[in-house]
CSV table of C-alpha atoms in Angstrom, one decimal:
chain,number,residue,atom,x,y,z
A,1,UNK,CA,0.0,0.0,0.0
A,2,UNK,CA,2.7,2.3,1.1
A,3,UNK,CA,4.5,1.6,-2.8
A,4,UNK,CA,1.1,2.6,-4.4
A,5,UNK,CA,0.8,5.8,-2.6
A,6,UNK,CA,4.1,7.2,-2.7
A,7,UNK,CA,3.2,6.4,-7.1
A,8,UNK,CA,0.0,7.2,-7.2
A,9,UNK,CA,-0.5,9.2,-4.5
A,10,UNK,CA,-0.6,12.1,-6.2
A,11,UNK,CA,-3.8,11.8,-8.1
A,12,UNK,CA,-5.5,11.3,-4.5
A,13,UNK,CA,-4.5,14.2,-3.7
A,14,UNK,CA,-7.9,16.1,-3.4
A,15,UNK,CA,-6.3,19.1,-2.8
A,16,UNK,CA,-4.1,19.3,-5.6
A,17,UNK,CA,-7.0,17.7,-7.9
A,18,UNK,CA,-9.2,20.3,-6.8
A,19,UNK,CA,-6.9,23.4,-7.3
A,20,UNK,CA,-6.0,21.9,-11.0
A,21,UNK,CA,-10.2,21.2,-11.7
A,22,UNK,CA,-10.5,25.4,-10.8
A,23,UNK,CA,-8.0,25.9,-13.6
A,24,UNK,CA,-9.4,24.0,-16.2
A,25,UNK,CA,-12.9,25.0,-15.4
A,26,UNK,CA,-11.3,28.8,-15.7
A,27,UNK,CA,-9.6,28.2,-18.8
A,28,UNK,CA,-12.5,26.9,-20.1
A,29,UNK,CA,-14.8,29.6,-19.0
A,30,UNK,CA,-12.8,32.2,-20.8
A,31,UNK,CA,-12.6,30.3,-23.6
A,32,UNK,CA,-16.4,30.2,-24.3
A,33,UNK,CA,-16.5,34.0,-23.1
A,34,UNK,CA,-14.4,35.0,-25.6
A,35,UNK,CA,-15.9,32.7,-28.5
A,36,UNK,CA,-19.1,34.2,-27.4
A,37,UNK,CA,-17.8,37.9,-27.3
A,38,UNK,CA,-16.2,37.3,-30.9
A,39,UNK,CA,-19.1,36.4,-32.6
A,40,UNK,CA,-19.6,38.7,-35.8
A,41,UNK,CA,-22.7,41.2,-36.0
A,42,UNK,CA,-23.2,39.3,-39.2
A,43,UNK,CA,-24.1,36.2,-37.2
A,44,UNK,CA,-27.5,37.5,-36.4
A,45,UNK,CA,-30.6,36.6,-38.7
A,46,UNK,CA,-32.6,39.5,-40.0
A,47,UNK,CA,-35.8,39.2,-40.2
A,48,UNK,CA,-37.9,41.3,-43.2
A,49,UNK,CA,-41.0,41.1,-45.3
A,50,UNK,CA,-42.8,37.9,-44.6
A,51,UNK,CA,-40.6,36.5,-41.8
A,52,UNK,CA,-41.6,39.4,-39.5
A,53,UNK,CA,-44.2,37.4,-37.7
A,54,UNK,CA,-45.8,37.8,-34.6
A,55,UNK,CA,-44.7,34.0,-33.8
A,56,UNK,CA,-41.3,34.6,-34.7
A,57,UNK,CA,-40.8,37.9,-33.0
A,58,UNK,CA,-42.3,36.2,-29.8
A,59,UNK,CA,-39.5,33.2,-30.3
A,60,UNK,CA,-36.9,35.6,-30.9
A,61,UNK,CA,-37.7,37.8,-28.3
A,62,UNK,CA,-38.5,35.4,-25.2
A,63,UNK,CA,-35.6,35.0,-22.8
A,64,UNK,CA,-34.1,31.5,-22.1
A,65,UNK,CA,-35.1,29.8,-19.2
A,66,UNK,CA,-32.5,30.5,-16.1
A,67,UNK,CA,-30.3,27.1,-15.8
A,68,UNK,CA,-31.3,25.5,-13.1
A,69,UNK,CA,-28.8,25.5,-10.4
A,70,UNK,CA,-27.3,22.4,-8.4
A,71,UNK,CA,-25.2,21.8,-5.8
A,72,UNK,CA,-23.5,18.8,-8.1
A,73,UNK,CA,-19.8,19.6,-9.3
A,74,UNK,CA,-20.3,21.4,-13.2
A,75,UNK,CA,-17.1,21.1,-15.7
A,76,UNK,CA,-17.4,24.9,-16.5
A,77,UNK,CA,-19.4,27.4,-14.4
A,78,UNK,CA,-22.9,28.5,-16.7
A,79,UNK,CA,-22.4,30.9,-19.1
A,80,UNK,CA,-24.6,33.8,-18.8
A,81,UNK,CA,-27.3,33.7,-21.1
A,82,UNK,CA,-27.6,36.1,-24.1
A,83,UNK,CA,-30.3,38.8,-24.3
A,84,UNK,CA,-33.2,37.7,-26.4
A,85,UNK,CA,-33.1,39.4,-29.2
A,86,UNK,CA,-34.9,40.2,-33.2
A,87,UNK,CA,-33.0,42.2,-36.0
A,88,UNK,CA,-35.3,43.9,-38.5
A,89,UNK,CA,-35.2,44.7,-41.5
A,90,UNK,CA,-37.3,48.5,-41.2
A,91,UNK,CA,-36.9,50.5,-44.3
A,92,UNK,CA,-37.0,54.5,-43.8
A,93,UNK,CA,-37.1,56.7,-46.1
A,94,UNK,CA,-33.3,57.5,-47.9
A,95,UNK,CA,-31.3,59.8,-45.0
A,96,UNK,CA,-34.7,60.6,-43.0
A,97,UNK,CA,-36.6,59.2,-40.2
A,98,UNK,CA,-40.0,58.6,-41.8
A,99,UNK,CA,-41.4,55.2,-41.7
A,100,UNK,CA,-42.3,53.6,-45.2
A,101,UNK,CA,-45.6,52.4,-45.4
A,102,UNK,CA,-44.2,49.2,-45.4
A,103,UNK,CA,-42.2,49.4,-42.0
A,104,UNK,CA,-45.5,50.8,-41.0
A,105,UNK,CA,-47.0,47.1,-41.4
A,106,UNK,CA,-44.1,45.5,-40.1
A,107,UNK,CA,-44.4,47.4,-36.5
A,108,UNK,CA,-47.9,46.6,-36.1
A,109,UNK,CA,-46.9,43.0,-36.1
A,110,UNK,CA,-44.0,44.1,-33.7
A,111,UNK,CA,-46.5,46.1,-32.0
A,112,UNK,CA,-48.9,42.8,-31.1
A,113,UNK,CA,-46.1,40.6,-30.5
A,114,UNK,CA,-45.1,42.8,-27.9
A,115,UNK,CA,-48.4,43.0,-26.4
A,116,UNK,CA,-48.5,39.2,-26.3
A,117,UNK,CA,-48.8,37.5,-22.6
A,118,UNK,CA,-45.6,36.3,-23.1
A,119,UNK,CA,-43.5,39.7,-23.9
A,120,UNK,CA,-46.0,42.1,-22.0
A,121,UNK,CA,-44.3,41.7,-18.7
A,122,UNK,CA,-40.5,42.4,-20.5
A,123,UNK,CA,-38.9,46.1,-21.5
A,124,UNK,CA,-36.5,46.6,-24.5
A,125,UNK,CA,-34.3,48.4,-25.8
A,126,UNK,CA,-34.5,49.6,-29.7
A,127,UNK,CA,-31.3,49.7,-31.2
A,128,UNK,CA,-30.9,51.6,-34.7
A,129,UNK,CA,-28.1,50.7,-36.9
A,130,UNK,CA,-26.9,52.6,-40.2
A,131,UNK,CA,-25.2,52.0,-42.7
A,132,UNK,CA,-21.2,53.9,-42.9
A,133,UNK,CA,-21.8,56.0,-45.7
A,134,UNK,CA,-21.7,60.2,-44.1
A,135,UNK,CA,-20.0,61.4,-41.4
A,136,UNK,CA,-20.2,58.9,-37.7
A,137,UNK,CA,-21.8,61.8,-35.7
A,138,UNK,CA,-24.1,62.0,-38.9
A,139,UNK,CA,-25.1,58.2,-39.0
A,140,UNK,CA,-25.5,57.8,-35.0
A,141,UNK,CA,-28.0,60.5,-35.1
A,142,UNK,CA,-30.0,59.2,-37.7
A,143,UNK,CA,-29.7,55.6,-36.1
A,144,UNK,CA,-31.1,57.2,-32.4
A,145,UNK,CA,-33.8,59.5,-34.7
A,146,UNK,CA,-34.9,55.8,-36.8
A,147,UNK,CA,-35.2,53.9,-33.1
A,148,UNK,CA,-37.2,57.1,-31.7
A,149,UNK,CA,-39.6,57.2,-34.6
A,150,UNK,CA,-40.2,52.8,-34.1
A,151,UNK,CA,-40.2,53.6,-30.7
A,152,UNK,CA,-43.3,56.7,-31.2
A,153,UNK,CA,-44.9,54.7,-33.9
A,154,UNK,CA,-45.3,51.5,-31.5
A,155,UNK,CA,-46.3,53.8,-28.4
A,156,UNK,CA,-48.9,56.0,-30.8
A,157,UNK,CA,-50.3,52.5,-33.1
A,158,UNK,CA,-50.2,49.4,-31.3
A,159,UNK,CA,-50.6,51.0,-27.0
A,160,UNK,CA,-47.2,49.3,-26.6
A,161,UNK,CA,-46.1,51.1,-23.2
A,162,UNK,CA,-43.8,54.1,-23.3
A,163,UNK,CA,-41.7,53.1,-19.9
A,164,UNK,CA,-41.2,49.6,-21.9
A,165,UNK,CA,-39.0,51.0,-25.0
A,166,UNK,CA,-35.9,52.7,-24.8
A,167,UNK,CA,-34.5,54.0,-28.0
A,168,UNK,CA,-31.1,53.9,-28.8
A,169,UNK,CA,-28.8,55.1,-31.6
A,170,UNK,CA,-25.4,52.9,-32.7
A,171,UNK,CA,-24.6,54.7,-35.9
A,172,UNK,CA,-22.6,52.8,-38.4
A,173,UNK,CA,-20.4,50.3,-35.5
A,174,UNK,CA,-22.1,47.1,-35.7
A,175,UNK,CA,-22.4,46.5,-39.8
A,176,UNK,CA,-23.6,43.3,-40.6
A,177,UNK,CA,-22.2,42.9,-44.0
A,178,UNK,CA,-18.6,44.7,-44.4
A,179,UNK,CA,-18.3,43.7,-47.7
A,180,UNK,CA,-20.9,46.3,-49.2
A,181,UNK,CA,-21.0,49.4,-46.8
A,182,UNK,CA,-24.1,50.3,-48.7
A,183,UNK,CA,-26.4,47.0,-48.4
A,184,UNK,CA,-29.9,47.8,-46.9
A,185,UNK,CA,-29.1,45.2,-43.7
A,186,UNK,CA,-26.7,48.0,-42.5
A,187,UNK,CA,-29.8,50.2,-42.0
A,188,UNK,CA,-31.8,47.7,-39.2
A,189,UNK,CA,-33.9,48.0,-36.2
A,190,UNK,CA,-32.8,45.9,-33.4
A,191,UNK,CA,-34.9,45.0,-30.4
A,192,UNK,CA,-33.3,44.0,-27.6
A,193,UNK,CA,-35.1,41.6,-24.5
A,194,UNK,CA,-33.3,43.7,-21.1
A,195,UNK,CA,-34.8,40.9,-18.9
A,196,UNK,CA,-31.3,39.6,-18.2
């Protein structure tokens, strides 16, 4: 017995086995916060025309469950879930803040998804992208004016509650395709689930 510890006695060592187990599980935590912090803008699905649906803004938009905590021993601590969130494709006018007649359709479905038992109880946050071409100070003002007027037109048209929409204006930072500065998905509304 005495020959087997003094060889394996090592990997017994709780101590030692529990101080390299931290490590790994921290390693391995910052690997997956750094995949998930590197993920392109481009990775997120727009939706436009047809595929803005009340059912699909509800599944885009509902929050995943909270992981349900245990006292067992977890190979990597739980990542923190992402916001729910639904990229649209709103068209505006060309360098103005008037809603096509189109976009005007698309927010009413936005307008009843929102008002659905399962988003009524949840605020967000309306993110408006543009595309780079003008100045930055230029394009995050017309971003913040694009996610104001969604933000009016959903309060005014479908009763969606004020204190539950914040507007926000990125500009031209998050593009979602680089390789055509110009392509309409540049110019998006964004809403954002702020439950987590």
């Amino acid at each position: 017995m005495d020959i087997l510890m003094k060889l394996y006695g090592p990997l017994f060592n709780t101590a030692e086995y529990g101080r390299s187990a931290m490590a790994a599980n921290g390693i391995l935590a910052l690997l997956v916060l750094a995949a998930s912090c590197c993920v392109p803008a481009a990775a997120q699905q727009i939706l436009q025309g047809p595929d803005i649906t009340e059912s699909a803004l509800i599944d885009a938009l509902t929050p995943e469950p909270a992981p349900m905590l245990t006292r067992s021993i977890n190979a990597a601590p739980a990542a923190a879930p992402k916001p729910a969130k639904a990229a649209l494709l709103i068209t505006f006018e060309t360098n103005a803040t008037v809603l096509t007649a189109d976009a005007k359709r698309e927010l009413d479905i936005v307008g009843r998804a929102l008002n659905t038992s399962r988003l009524a109880d949840f605020n967000f946050v309306i993110e408006g992208h543009a595309d780079p071409r003008g100045s930055a100070e230029k394009n995050r003002r017309l971003s913040e004016g694009r996610a104001t007027a969604v933000r009016a037109y959903l309060v005014q048209n479908q009763s969606v509650s004020e204190e539950r929409l914040k507007a926000v204006g990125k500009g031209d930072r998050e593009p979602l395709n680089v390789n055509n500065p110009a392509a309409p998905e540049n110019r998006r509304v964004v809403f954002v689930n702020m439950s987590h």
